[in-house]
Short mmCIF file of C-alpha atoms and ligand atoms in Angstrom, two decimals:
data_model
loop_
_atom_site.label_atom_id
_atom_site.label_comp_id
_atom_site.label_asym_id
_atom_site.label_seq_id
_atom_site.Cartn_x
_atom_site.Cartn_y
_atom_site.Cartn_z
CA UNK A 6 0.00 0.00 0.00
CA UNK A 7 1.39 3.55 -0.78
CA UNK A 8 -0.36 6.57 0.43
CA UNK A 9 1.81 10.00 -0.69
CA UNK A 10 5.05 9.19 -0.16
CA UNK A 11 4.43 6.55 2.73
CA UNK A 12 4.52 2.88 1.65
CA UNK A 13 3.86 0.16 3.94
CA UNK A 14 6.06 -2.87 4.76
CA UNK A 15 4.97 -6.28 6.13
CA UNK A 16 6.01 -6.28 9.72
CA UNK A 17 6.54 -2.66 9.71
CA UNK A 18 5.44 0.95 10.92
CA UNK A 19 6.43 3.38 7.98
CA UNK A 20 5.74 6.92 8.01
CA UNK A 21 5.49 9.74 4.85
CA UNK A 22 3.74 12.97 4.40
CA UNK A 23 0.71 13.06 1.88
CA UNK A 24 -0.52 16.09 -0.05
CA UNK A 25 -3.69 17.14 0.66
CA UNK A 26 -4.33 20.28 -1.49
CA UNK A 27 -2.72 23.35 -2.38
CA UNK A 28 -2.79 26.69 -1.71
CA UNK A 29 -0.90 29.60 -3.75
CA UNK A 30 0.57 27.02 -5.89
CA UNK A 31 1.91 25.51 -2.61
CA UNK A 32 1.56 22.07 -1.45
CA UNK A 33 -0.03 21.57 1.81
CA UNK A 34 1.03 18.09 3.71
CA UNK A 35 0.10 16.06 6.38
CA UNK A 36 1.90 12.91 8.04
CA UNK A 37 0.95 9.78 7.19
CA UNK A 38 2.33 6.12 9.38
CA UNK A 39 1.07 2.80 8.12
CA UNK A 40 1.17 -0.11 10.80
CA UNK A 41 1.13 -3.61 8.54
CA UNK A 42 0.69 -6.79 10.12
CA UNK A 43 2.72 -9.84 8.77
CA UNK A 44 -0.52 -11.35 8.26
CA UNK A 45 -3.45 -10.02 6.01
CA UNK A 46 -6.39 -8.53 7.23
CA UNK A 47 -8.68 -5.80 7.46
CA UNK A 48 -7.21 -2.17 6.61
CA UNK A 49 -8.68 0.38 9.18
CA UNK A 50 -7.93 4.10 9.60
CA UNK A 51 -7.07 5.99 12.80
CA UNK A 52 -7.33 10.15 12.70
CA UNK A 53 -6.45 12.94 15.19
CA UNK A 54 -5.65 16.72 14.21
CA UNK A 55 -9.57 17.71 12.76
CA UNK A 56 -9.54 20.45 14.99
CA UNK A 57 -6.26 22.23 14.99
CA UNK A 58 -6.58 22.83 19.03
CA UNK A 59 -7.87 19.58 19.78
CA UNK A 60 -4.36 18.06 21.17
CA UNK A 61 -5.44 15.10 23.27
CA UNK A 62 -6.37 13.75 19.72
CA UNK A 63 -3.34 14.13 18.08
CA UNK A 64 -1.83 12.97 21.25
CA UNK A 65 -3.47 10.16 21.81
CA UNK A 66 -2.74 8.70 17.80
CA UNK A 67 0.72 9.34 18.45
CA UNK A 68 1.05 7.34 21.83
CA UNK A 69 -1.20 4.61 20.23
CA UNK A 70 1.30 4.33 17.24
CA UNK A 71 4.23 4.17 20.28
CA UNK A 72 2.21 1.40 22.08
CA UNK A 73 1.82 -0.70 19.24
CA UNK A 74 4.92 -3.75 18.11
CA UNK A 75 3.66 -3.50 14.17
CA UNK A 76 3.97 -8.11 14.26
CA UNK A 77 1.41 -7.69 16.70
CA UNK A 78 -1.05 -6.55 13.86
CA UNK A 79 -3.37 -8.54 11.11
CA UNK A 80 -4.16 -6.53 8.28
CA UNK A 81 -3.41 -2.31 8.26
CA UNK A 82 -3.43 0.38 9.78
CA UNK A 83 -3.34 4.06 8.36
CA UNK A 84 -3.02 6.40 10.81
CA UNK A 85 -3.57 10.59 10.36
CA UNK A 86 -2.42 11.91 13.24
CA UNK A 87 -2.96 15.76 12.73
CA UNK A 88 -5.11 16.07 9.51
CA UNK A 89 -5.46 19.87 9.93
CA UNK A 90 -1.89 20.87 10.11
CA UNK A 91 -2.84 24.47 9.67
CA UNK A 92 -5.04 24.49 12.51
CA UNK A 93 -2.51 22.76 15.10
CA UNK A 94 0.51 24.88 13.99
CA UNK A 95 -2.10 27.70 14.91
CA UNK A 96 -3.60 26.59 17.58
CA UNK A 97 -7.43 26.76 16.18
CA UNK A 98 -10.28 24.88 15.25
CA UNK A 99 -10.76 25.75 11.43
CA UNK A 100 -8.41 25.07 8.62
CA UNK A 101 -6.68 28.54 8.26
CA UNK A 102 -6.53 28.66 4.64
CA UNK A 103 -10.39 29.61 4.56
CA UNK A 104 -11.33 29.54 8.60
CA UNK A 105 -13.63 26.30 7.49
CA UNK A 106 -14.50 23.18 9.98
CA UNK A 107 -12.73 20.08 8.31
CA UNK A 108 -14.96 18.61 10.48
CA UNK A 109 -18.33 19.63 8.21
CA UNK A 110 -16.60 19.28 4.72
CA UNK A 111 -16.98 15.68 3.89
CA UNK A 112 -17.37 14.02 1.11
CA UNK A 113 -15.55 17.07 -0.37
CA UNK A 114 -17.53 18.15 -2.66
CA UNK A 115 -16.19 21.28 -4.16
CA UNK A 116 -13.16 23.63 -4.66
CA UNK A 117 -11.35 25.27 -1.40
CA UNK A 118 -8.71 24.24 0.47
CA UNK A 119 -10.39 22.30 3.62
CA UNK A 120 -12.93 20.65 0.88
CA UNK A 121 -9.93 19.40 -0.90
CA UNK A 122 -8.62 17.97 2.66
CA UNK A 123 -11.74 16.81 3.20
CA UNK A 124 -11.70 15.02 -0.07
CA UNK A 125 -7.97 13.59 -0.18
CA UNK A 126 -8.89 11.87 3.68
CA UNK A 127 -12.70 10.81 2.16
CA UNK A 128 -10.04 8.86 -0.63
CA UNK A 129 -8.14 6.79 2.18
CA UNK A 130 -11.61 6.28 3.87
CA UNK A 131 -12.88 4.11 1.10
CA UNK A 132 -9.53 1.81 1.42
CA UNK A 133 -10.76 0.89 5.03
CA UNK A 134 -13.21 -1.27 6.60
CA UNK A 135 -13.69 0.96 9.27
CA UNK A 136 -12.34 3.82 11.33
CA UNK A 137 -11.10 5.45 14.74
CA UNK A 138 -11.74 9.49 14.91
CA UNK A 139 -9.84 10.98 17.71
CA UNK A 140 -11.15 14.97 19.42
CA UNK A 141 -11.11 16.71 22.34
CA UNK A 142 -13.00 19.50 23.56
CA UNK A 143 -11.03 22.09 22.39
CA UNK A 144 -9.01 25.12 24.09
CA UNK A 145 -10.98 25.72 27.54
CA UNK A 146 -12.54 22.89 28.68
CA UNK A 147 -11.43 19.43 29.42
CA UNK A 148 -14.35 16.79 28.87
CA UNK A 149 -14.84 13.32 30.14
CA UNK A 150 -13.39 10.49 27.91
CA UNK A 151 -16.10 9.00 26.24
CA UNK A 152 -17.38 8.07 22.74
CA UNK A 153 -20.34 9.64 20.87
CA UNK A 154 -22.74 6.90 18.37
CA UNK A 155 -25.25 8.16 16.40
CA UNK A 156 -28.98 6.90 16.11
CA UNK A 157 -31.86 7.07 14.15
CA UNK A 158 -35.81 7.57 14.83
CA UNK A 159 -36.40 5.09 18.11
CA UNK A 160 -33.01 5.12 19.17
CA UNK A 161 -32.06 2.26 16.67
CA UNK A 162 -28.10 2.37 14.88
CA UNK A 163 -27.81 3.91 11.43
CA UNK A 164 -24.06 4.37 11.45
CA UNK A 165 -23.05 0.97 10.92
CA UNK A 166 -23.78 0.55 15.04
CA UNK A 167 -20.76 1.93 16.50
CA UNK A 168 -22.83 1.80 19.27
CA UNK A 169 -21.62 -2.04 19.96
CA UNK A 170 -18.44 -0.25 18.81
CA UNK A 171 -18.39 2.24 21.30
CA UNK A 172 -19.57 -0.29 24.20
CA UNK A 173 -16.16 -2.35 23.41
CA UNK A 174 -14.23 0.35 23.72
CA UNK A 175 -15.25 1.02 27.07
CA UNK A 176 -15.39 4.38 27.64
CA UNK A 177 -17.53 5.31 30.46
CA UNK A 178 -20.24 7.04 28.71
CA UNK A 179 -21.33 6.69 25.12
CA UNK A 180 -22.92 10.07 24.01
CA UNK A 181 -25.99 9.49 21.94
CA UNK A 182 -26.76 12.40 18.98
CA UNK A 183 -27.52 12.44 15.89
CA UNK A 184 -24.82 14.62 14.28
CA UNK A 185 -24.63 16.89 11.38
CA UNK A 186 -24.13 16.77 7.68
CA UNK A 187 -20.75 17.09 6.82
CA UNK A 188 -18.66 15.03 9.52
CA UNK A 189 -16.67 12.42 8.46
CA UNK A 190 -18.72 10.38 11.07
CA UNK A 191 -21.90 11.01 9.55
CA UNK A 192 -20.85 10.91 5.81
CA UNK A 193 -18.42 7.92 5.37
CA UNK A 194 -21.38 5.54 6.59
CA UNK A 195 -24.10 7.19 4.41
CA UNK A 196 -22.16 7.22 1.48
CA UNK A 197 -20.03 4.28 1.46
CA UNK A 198 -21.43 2.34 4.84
CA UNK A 199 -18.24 2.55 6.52
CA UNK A 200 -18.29 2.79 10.53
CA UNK A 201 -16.18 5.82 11.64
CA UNK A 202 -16.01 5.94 15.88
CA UNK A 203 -15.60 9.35 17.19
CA UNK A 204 -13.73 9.19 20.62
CA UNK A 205 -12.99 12.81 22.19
CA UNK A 206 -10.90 12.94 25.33
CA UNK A 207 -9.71 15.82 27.65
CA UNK A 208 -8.82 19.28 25.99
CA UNK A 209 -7.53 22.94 27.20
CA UNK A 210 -4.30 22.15 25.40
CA UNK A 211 -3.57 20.00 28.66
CA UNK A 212 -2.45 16.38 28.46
CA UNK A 213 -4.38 13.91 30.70
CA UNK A 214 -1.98 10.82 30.71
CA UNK A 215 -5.02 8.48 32.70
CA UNK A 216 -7.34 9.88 29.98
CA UNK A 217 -4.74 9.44 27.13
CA UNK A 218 -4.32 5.35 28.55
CA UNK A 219 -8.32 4.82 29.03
CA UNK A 220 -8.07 5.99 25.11
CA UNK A 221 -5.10 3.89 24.09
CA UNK A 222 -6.70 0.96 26.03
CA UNK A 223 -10.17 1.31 24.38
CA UNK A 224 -8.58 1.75 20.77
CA UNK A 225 -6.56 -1.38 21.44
CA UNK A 226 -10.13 -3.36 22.63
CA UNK A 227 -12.00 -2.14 19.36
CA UNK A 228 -8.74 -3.47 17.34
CA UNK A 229 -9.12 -6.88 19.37
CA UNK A 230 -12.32 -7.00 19.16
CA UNK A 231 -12.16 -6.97 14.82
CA UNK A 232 -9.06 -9.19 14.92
CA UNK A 233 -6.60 -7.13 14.48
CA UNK A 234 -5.05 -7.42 17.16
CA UNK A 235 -4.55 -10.31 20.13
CA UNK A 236 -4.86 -10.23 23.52
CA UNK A 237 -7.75 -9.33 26.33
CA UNK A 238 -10.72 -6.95 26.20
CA UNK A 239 -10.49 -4.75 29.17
CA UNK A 240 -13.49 -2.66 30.55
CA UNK A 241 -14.50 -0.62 32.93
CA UNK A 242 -17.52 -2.21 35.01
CA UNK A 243 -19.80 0.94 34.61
CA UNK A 244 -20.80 2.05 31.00
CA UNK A 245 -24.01 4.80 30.20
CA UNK A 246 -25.37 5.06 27.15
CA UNK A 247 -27.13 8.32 27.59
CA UNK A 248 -28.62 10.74 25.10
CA UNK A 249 -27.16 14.53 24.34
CA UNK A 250 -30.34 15.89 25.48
CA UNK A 251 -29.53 14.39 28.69
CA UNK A 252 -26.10 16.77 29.44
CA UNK A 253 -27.20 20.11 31.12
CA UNK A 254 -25.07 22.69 30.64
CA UNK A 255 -24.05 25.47 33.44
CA UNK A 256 -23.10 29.47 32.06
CA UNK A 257 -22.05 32.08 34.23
CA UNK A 258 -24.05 35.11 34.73
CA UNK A 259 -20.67 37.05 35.18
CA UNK A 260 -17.32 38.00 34.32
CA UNK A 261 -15.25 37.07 36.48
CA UNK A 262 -12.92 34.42 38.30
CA UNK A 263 -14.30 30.95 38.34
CA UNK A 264 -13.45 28.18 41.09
CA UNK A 265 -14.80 24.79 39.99
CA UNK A 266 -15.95 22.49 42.77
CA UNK A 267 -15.46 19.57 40.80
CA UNK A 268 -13.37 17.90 38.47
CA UNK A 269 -14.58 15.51 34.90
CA UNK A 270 -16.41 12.25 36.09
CA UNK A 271 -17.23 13.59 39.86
CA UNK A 272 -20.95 12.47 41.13
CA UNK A 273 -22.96 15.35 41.78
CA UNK A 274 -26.50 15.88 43.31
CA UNK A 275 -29.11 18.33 42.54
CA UNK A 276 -28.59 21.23 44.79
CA UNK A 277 -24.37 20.80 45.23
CA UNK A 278 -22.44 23.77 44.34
CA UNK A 279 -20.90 23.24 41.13
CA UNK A 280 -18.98 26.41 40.72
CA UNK A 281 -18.51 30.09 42.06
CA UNK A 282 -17.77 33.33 39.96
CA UNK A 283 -17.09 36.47 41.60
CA UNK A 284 -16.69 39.77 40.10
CA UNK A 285 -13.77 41.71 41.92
CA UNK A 286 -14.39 44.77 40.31
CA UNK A 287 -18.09 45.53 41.01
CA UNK A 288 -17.51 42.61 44.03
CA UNK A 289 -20.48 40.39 42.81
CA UNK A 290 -20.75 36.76 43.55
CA UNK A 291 -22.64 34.05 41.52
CA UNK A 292 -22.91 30.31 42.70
CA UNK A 293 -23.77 27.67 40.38
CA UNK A 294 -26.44 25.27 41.41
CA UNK A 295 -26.45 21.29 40.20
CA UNK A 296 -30.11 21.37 38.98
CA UNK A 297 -29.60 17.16 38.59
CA UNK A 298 -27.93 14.28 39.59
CA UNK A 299 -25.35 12.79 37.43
CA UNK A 300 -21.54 13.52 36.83
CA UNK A 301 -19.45 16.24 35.80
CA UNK A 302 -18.97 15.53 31.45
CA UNK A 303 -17.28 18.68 31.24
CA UNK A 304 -15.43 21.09 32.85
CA UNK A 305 -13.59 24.38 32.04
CA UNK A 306 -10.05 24.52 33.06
CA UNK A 307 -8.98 28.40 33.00
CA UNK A 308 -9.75 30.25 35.87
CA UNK A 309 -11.17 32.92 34.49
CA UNK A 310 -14.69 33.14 32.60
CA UNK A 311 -16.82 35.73 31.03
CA UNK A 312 -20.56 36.06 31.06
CA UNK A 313 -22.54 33.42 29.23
CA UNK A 314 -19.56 30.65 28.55
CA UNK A 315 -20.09 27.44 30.46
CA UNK A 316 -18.73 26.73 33.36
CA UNK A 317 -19.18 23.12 33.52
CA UNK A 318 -21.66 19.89 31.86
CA UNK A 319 -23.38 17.63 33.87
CA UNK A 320 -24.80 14.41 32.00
CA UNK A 321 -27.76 13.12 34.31
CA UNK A 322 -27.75 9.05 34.71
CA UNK A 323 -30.36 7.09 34.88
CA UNK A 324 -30.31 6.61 38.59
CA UNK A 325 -29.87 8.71 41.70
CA UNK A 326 -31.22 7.35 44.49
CA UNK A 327 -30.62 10.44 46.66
CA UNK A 328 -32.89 12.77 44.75
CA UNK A 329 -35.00 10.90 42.25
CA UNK A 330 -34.18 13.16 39.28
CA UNK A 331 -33.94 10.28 36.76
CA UNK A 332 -35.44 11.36 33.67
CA UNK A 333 -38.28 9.14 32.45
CA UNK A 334 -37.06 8.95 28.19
CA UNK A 335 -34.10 8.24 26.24
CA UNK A 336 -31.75 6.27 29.11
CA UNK A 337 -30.21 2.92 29.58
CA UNK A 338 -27.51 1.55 31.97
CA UNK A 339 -25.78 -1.23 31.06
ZN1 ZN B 430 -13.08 17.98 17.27
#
């Protein structure tokens, strides 16, 4: 297999740079490894980079490609560890070139720079039998690893069930939503019925290393899982499936300095402080109330907010025994 200028060896992890459009008669590249097994198998793809500031991505394809002996591996595996190189060396979301979301370009259809990304990536897509799509939440909040599946009308799979995906790889919560046109989620199983797992970890340009081995660890049970890999499926004894109408988000009503009273994954009960803001110039103060019970999904890391950003997410499960706030739709535990 050769993708740009990154051909694969039996046995081997080799790495290249591929071209992905061009801008003022200038090439743009990303870098491209390929992990191939002695043995033949499936050929899967596994991405980070989207979002330029999304580093637990990157970061988490990169330590994944360092955990990995390639004679350990049937079939292939083509991984895209920052596919908006723009973004990164920039530290933002959007492709620079244009300020587009890579993220809500796919198939690729048309001219522009982060179309033509969109399209080159779409290409190695439709060599794969399915793939891994690494984010994180971005530059101010750190979120809750988990894994997001999409569903249809009566909450039944229509993305080639990474649902069953997403429950093998462990994650704590799998988020529930229906996504938007555009991702490369959403598009590569409409169009060509290839699964695509989204996995988002951590965030505010802050690296998590228990996060970034509950990712590494789930990757490796999805690759077990398909055969591509040996050994033993490891999960966590607690997994929600829970809907995104179920997360409740939390905005201050200030500007000001925010202390958190709890960190990603913390059980909280409707009533419990969540956060305060106070305002040392006009000396206000603003509390936060929990208005559920659930855990903390998200949380923002700087201390410092303005008026109307969120503070923190809370994603109510099914059960809390202490305050009966389970909703009634829409929620399993399994
Ligand atoms: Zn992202």
């Amino acid at each position: 297999m050769k993708i740009g200028s990154c051909i694969s060896k039996k046995g081997e992890l080799t790495s290249g740079k591929l071209k992905v459009a061009t801008y003022k008669r200038k090439g743009l590249y990303i870098p491209v490894h390929i992990l191939e097994g002695k043995h033949e198998g499936e050929t899967i793809f596994i991405s980070g980079g989207m979002h330029g500031d999304e580093l637990n991505g990157i970061e988490l394809v990169q330590r994944f490609i360092h955990s990995v002996n390639p004679e350990e591996i049937t079939g292939r595996i083509i991984l895209l560890p920052v596919m908006n190189v723009s973004g990164y060396l920039n530290m933002q979301r959007n492709v620079v070139y244009d300020d587009k979301d890579l993220n809500r370009a796919f198939p690729g259809v048309g001219s522009g720079v982060t179309q033509n990304i969109a399209k080159t990536i779409y290409d190695i897509v439709k060599m794969c039998d399915f793939g891994i799509d690494c984010h994180d939440s971005g530059s101010e909040s750190v979120l809750l690893p988990h894994v997001r599946a999409r569903t249809g009308r009566n909450n039944i799979c229509d993305d080639g069930c990474t649902m069953d995906m997403g429950s093998v790889f462990g994650a704590k919560v799998i988020l529930q939503r229906k996504g938007l046109k555009g991702m490369l989620a959403v598009e590569s199983y409409k169009r060509l019925k290839i699964p695509v797992l989204t996995v988002e970890i951590g965030g505010a340009f802050t690296m998590r290393d228990d996060f970034l081995l509950e990712g590494i660890r789930g990757i490796k049970n999805v690759l077990i899982n398909n055969g591509i890999m040996k050994g033993k499926i490891l999960k966590p004894k607690e997994q929600h499936i829970i809907s995104d109408k179920h997360r409740s988000y939390y905005t201050s009503k200030l500007d000001g300095i925010l202390r958190m009273k709890f960190d990603v994954g913390d059980d909280v009960h409707k009533g419990d402080i969540l956060a305060e803001i106070h305002d040392p110039i006009h000396e206000k103060k603003h509390k936060l109330l929990s208005k559920t019970c659930g855990f903390i999904f998200s949380r923002r890391l700087r201390g410092i907010i303005d008026k109307n950003k969120t503070a923190c997410t809370i994603l109510q499960t099914a059960v809390c025994s202490t305050h009966k706030t389970a909703p009634s739709v829409g929620q399993e535990t399994i």
